[in-house]
Short mmCIF file of C-alpha atoms and ligand atoms in Angstrom, two decimals:
data_model
loop_
_atom_site.label_atom_id
_atom_site.label_comp_id
_atom_site.label_asym_id
_atom_site.label_seq_id
_atom_site.Cartn_x
_atom_site.Cartn_y
_atom_site.Cartn_z
CA MET A 1175 -18.21 170.25 89.32
CA ASP A 1176 -18.21 173.92 88.31
CA ILE A 1177 -20.11 176.01 90.67
CA GLY A 1178 -20.39 178.76 87.88
CA ASP A 1179 -22.66 176.39 86.04
CA MET A 1180 -25.06 175.78 88.91
CA ARG A 1181 -28.27 177.64 88.37
CA ARG A 1182 -31.93 177.33 88.56
CA ASP A 1183 -34.67 179.25 86.90
CA PHE A 1184 -37.22 180.57 89.48
CA GLU A 1185 -40.53 179.22 88.44
CA SER A 1186 -42.89 180.78 90.90
CA GLU A 1187 -45.96 183.08 90.68
CA GLY A 1188 -45.52 186.49 90.56
CA LEU A 1189 -45.87 189.21 93.30
CA ASP A 1190 -48.08 192.18 92.28
CA ARG A 1191 -48.82 195.34 94.33
CA GLN A 1192 -52.50 194.20 94.72
CA HIS A 1193 -51.42 190.91 96.45
CA LEU A 1194 -49.20 192.78 99.09
CA ASN A 1195 -50.71 193.94 102.22
CA ASP A 1196 -50.44 197.59 103.05
CA ASN A 1197 -48.77 196.45 106.16
CA PRO A 1198 -45.41 194.81 105.78
CA VAL A 1199 -45.66 193.13 109.12
CA ILE A 1200 -48.94 191.42 107.97
CA GLN A 1201 -47.22 190.73 104.69
CA PHE A 1202 -44.34 189.13 106.57
CA GLU A 1203 -46.71 187.04 108.50
CA ASN A 1204 -48.38 185.74 105.40
CA TRP A 1205 -45.12 184.74 104.00
CA PHE A 1206 -43.88 183.22 107.18
CA GLU A 1207 -47.03 181.26 107.34
CA ASP A 1208 -46.37 179.98 103.69
CA SER A 1209 -42.87 179.05 104.60
CA ARG A 1210 -44.02 177.01 107.62
CA LYS A 1211 -46.51 175.22 105.68
CA ALA A 1212 -44.30 174.46 102.75
CA GLY A 1213 -42.06 172.71 105.51
CA ILE A 1214 -39.07 175.00 105.22
CA LEU A 1215 -36.61 173.88 107.75
CA GLU A 1216 -36.44 176.47 110.68
CA PRO A 1217 -38.36 179.39 108.83
CA ASN A 1218 -37.65 181.53 111.75
CA ALA A 1219 -33.77 181.14 111.22
CA MET A 1220 -32.61 184.48 110.08
CA SER A 1221 -29.30 186.14 109.43
CA LEU A 1222 -28.49 188.82 111.61
CA ALA A 1223 -26.17 191.54 110.35
CA THR A 1224 -24.46 194.08 112.62
CA SER A 1225 -21.29 196.30 112.53
CA GLY A 1226 -19.61 197.89 115.49
CA ALA A 1227 -17.35 200.74 116.01
CA ASP A 1228 -14.78 199.25 113.48
CA GLN A 1229 -17.43 199.37 110.69
CA MET A 1230 -16.73 195.78 109.78
CA PRO A 1231 -19.80 193.96 108.70
CA ASP A 1232 -20.56 190.72 110.94
CA ILE A 1233 -23.21 188.16 110.42
CA ARG A 1234 -24.57 185.17 112.06
CA THR A 1235 -27.92 183.11 112.24
CA VAL A 1236 -30.32 183.64 115.06
CA LEU A 1237 -33.93 182.69 115.76
CA LEU A 1238 -36.76 184.78 115.39
CA LYS A 1239 -38.97 184.38 118.49
CA TYR A 1240 -41.45 186.82 118.32
CA PHE A 1241 -42.67 189.53 115.84
CA ASP A 1242 -45.53 192.25 115.87
CA GLU A 1243 -45.90 195.92 114.89
CA ARG A 1244 -43.07 196.84 117.08
CA GLY A 1245 -40.59 194.73 115.52
CA PHE A 1246 -38.83 191.25 115.37
CA VAL A 1247 -37.24 189.80 118.38
CA PHE A 1248 -34.48 187.33 118.97
CA TYR A 1249 -32.65 186.26 122.36
CA THR A 1250 -29.00 186.25 123.04
CA ASN A 1251 -26.08 186.81 125.47
CA TYR A 1252 -25.83 190.43 126.21
CA GLY A 1253 -21.94 189.96 126.65
CA SER A 1254 -21.66 188.32 123.16
CA ARG A 1255 -19.77 189.73 120.19
CA LYS A 1256 -23.03 190.71 118.56
CA ALA A 1257 -23.99 192.54 121.74
CA ARG A 1258 -21.02 194.51 121.76
CA GLU A 1259 -21.42 195.48 118.33
CA LEU A 1260 -25.15 196.58 118.97
CA ASP A 1261 -23.90 198.55 121.91
CA GLU A 1262 -21.51 200.29 119.53
CA ASN A 1263 -24.11 200.68 116.77
CA PRO A 1264 -27.54 199.93 117.61
CA ARG A 1265 -28.69 199.22 114.00
CA ALA A 1266 -28.98 195.69 112.25
CA ALA A 1267 -30.16 193.93 109.22
CA LEU A 1268 -32.07 190.52 109.05
CA LEU A 1269 -32.42 188.21 106.10
CA PHE A 1270 -34.90 185.35 105.86
CA PRO A 1271 -33.60 183.11 103.24
CA TRP A 1272 -36.66 181.09 102.08
CA ILE A 1273 -35.06 179.51 98.96
CA GLY A 1274 -37.74 176.50 98.88
CA LEU A 1275 -40.23 179.17 97.88
CA ASN A 1276 -37.87 181.23 95.78
CA ARG A 1277 -38.28 183.97 98.41
CA GLN A 1278 -36.34 186.43 100.72
CA VAL A 1279 -37.37 189.10 103.12
CA ARG A 1280 -34.74 191.57 104.15
CA ILE A 1281 -35.35 193.98 107.16
CA GLN A 1282 -33.25 196.85 108.37
CA GLY A 1283 -33.83 198.93 111.45
CA ALA A 1284 -32.83 200.27 114.86
CA VAL A 1285 -32.28 197.65 117.60
CA GLU A 1286 -33.23 198.14 121.26
CA LYS A 1287 -33.11 195.70 124.33
CA VAL A 1288 -36.76 194.15 124.96
CA SER A 1289 -37.89 194.62 128.66
CA LYS A 1290 -36.61 192.34 131.38
CA SER A 1291 -40.08 191.02 131.92
CA GLU A 1292 -40.51 189.99 128.21
CA SER A 1293 -36.99 188.36 128.37
CA LEU A 1294 -38.07 186.64 131.43
CA ARG A 1295 -41.30 185.35 129.99
CA TYR A 1296 -39.40 183.86 127.00
CA PHE A 1297 -36.43 182.33 129.46
CA THR A 1298 -39.07 180.70 131.54
CA SER A 1299 -40.63 178.98 128.52
CA ARG A 1300 -37.37 177.38 127.57
CA PRO A 1301 -36.39 173.91 128.15
CA ARG A 1302 -34.33 173.52 131.39
CA GLY A 1303 -31.25 172.43 129.51
CA SER A 1304 -31.28 175.62 127.30
CA GLN A 1305 -31.59 177.67 130.47
CA ILE A 1306 -28.81 176.01 131.95
CA GLY A 1307 -26.72 176.74 128.57
CA ALA A 1308 -27.47 180.37 128.94
CA TRP A 1309 -26.02 180.48 132.47
CA VAL A 1310 -22.75 178.36 131.31
CA SER A 1311 -21.84 180.11 128.20
CA GLU A 1312 -19.81 183.30 127.99
CA GLN A 1313 -20.94 183.43 124.57
CA SER A 1314 -18.14 184.49 121.88
CA LYS A 1315 -15.27 184.48 124.51
CA ALA A 1316 -12.45 181.85 123.82
CA ILE A 1317 -12.55 178.66 126.12
CA THR A 1318 -9.40 176.20 126.19
CA SER A 1319 -11.64 172.93 126.09
CA ARG A 1320 -15.12 171.74 125.79
CA GLY A 1321 -14.46 169.80 129.03
CA LEU A 1322 -14.51 173.23 130.83
CA LEU A 1323 -17.90 173.90 129.56
CA GLU A 1324 -19.25 170.63 130.48
CA GLN A 1325 -17.70 170.98 134.12
CA LYS A 1326 -19.71 174.45 134.33
CA VAL A 1327 -22.67 172.65 133.14
CA ALA A 1328 -22.28 170.19 135.92
CA GLU A 1329 -21.81 173.11 138.57
CA MET A 1330 -24.92 175.01 137.16
CA LYS A 1331 -27.05 171.72 137.44
CA ARG A 1332 -26.08 171.34 141.22
CA LYS A 1333 -26.58 175.15 141.83
CA PHE A 1334 -29.97 175.05 140.43
CA SER A 1335 -30.92 171.56 141.33
CA SER A 1336 -34.41 172.41 142.46
CA GLY A 1337 -36.85 175.12 141.46
CA GLU A 1338 -37.05 177.57 138.64
CA ILE A 1339 -33.90 178.60 137.10
CA PRO A 1340 -33.49 182.48 137.22
CA LEU A 1341 -32.98 184.73 134.19
CA PRO A 1342 -29.36 185.55 133.93
CA ASP A 1343 -28.93 189.37 133.91
CA PHE A 1344 -26.38 188.95 130.97
CA TRP A 1345 -29.02 187.33 128.56
CA GLY A 1346 -32.16 188.66 126.97
CA GLY A 1347 -33.83 189.81 123.93
CA TYR A 1348 -33.31 192.42 121.10
CA ARG A 1349 -36.02 193.97 119.06
CA VAL A 1350 -35.16 195.09 115.47
CA VAL A 1351 -37.66 198.06 114.88
CA PRO A 1352 -38.09 197.72 111.10
CA GLU A 1353 -37.41 200.76 109.02
CA ARG A 1354 -37.17 199.02 105.66
CA ILE A 1355 -38.60 195.61 104.49
CA GLU A 1356 -38.05 194.06 101.34
CA PHE A 1357 -40.01 191.10 99.88
CA TRP A 1358 -38.30 189.24 96.94
CA GLN A 1359 -39.87 186.70 94.97
CA GLY A 1360 -37.79 184.88 92.23
CA ARG A 1361 -39.17 184.72 88.80
CA PRO A 1362 -37.94 183.24 85.39
CA SER A 1363 -34.83 184.73 83.58
CA ARG A 1364 -33.85 186.58 86.53
CA LEU A 1365 -36.71 189.35 86.22
CA HIS A 1366 -37.59 188.80 89.84
CA ASP A 1367 -40.28 190.85 91.72
CA ARG A 1368 -39.15 193.13 94.45
CA PHE A 1369 -41.20 195.24 96.79
CA GLU A 1370 -39.80 197.64 99.31
CA TYR A 1371 -41.52 199.18 102.19
CA VAL A 1372 -40.15 202.22 103.67
CA ARG A 1373 -41.44 203.81 107.02
CA GLU A 1374 -42.10 207.44 107.01
CA ALA A 1375 -43.25 208.90 110.06
CA ASP A 1376 -46.08 206.37 111.11
CA ALA A 1377 -46.96 205.29 107.38
CA TRP A 1378 -45.27 202.72 104.93
CA THR A 1379 -44.67 203.67 101.34
CA ILE A 1380 -44.43 200.76 98.87
CA GLN A 1381 -42.44 200.58 95.58
CA ARG A 1382 -41.56 198.09 93.13
CA LEU A 1383 -37.64 197.71 92.65
CA GLN A 1384 -35.90 196.52 89.61
CA PRO A 1385 -34.56 192.88 89.88
C1 FMN B 357 -29.91 177.88 113.16
C2 FMN B 357 -29.09 178.49 114.25
C3 FMN B 357 -29.86 179.28 115.10
C4 FMN B 357 -29.21 180.04 116.18
N1 FMN B 357 -29.89 180.89 116.95
C5 FMN B 357 -29.43 181.61 117.85
C6 FMN B 357 -30.01 182.32 118.54
O1 FMN B 357 -31.21 182.50 118.67
N2 FMN B 357 -29.36 183.29 119.56
C7 FMN B 357 -27.91 183.07 119.55
O2 FMN B 357 -27.41 183.85 120.44
N3 FMN B 357 -27.17 182.46 118.84
C8 FMN B 357 -27.88 181.59 117.86
N4 FMN B 357 -27.18 180.67 117.03
C9 FMN B 357 -25.63 180.94 117.18
C10 FMN B 357 -25.13 182.12 116.27
O3 FMN B 357 -25.19 182.07 115.01
C11 FMN B 357 -23.82 182.53 116.85
O4 FMN B 357 -22.86 181.54 116.59
C12 FMN B 357 -23.78 183.05 118.34
O5 FMN B 357 -24.90 183.84 118.68
C13 FMN B 357 -22.41 183.86 118.63
O6 FMN B 357 -22.56 185.17 117.68
P1 FMN B 357 -21.60 186.26 118.03
O7 FMN B 357 -20.17 185.81 118.44
O8 FMN B 357 -21.48 187.23 116.69
O9 FMN B 357 -22.33 187.21 119.20
C14 FMN B 357 -27.79 180.01 115.99
C15 FMN B 357 -27.01 179.49 114.95
C16 FMN B 357 -27.79 178.53 114.00
C17 FMN B 357 -26.97 178.04 113.09
#
């Protein structure tokens, strides 16, 4: 099979300025809802791009757990590789690849940690197994075997055998505060519709971009 011959025309309805909400967060919410209703697998899975002091781009998937006017929140280990990169350079990009709808959304912005109480609220809502998992993993560090990890799980299960599992101080959320959000709708013959929102002071400007 020749990958170079793999292509598909994007047959979808166009995106016009009058269909877009002036507020990109509401526009995102509308598209997120479309993705959910269309049965897209894990519509909240997003690529998170960072780059630390070495300026080498890095990327991985994380799950969007909350969003509102203030930004887009995901949870992770504050000692992980991505956390180190965000310490060194607190800016990131997000990508939602909603290919089943011929859509993608790109977001760029500054990144801040969410409050301890916000992380606690989310941590408490997680299944017990995931809470133990957070305690066990020194995310992104090397480990010599899976057996060691399983040993740590058994230890933590003993330690937290009763009552609520506390929030580890090395685990919590980050909020990407959007400065630029782009909505992309695939169209036939590669003449796609793209609209870019850029934050200027407290207002958003919107412009159409060439495909
Ligand atoms: C579908 C999917 C969802 C994921 N969600 C998260 C997440 O919400 N938080 C997280 O820390 N890692 C998540 N991961 C794992 C990350 O992609 C990554 O392996 C991990 O965070 C370590 O990244 P780092 O070494 O760059 O810090 C997810 C992976 C996949 C494939």
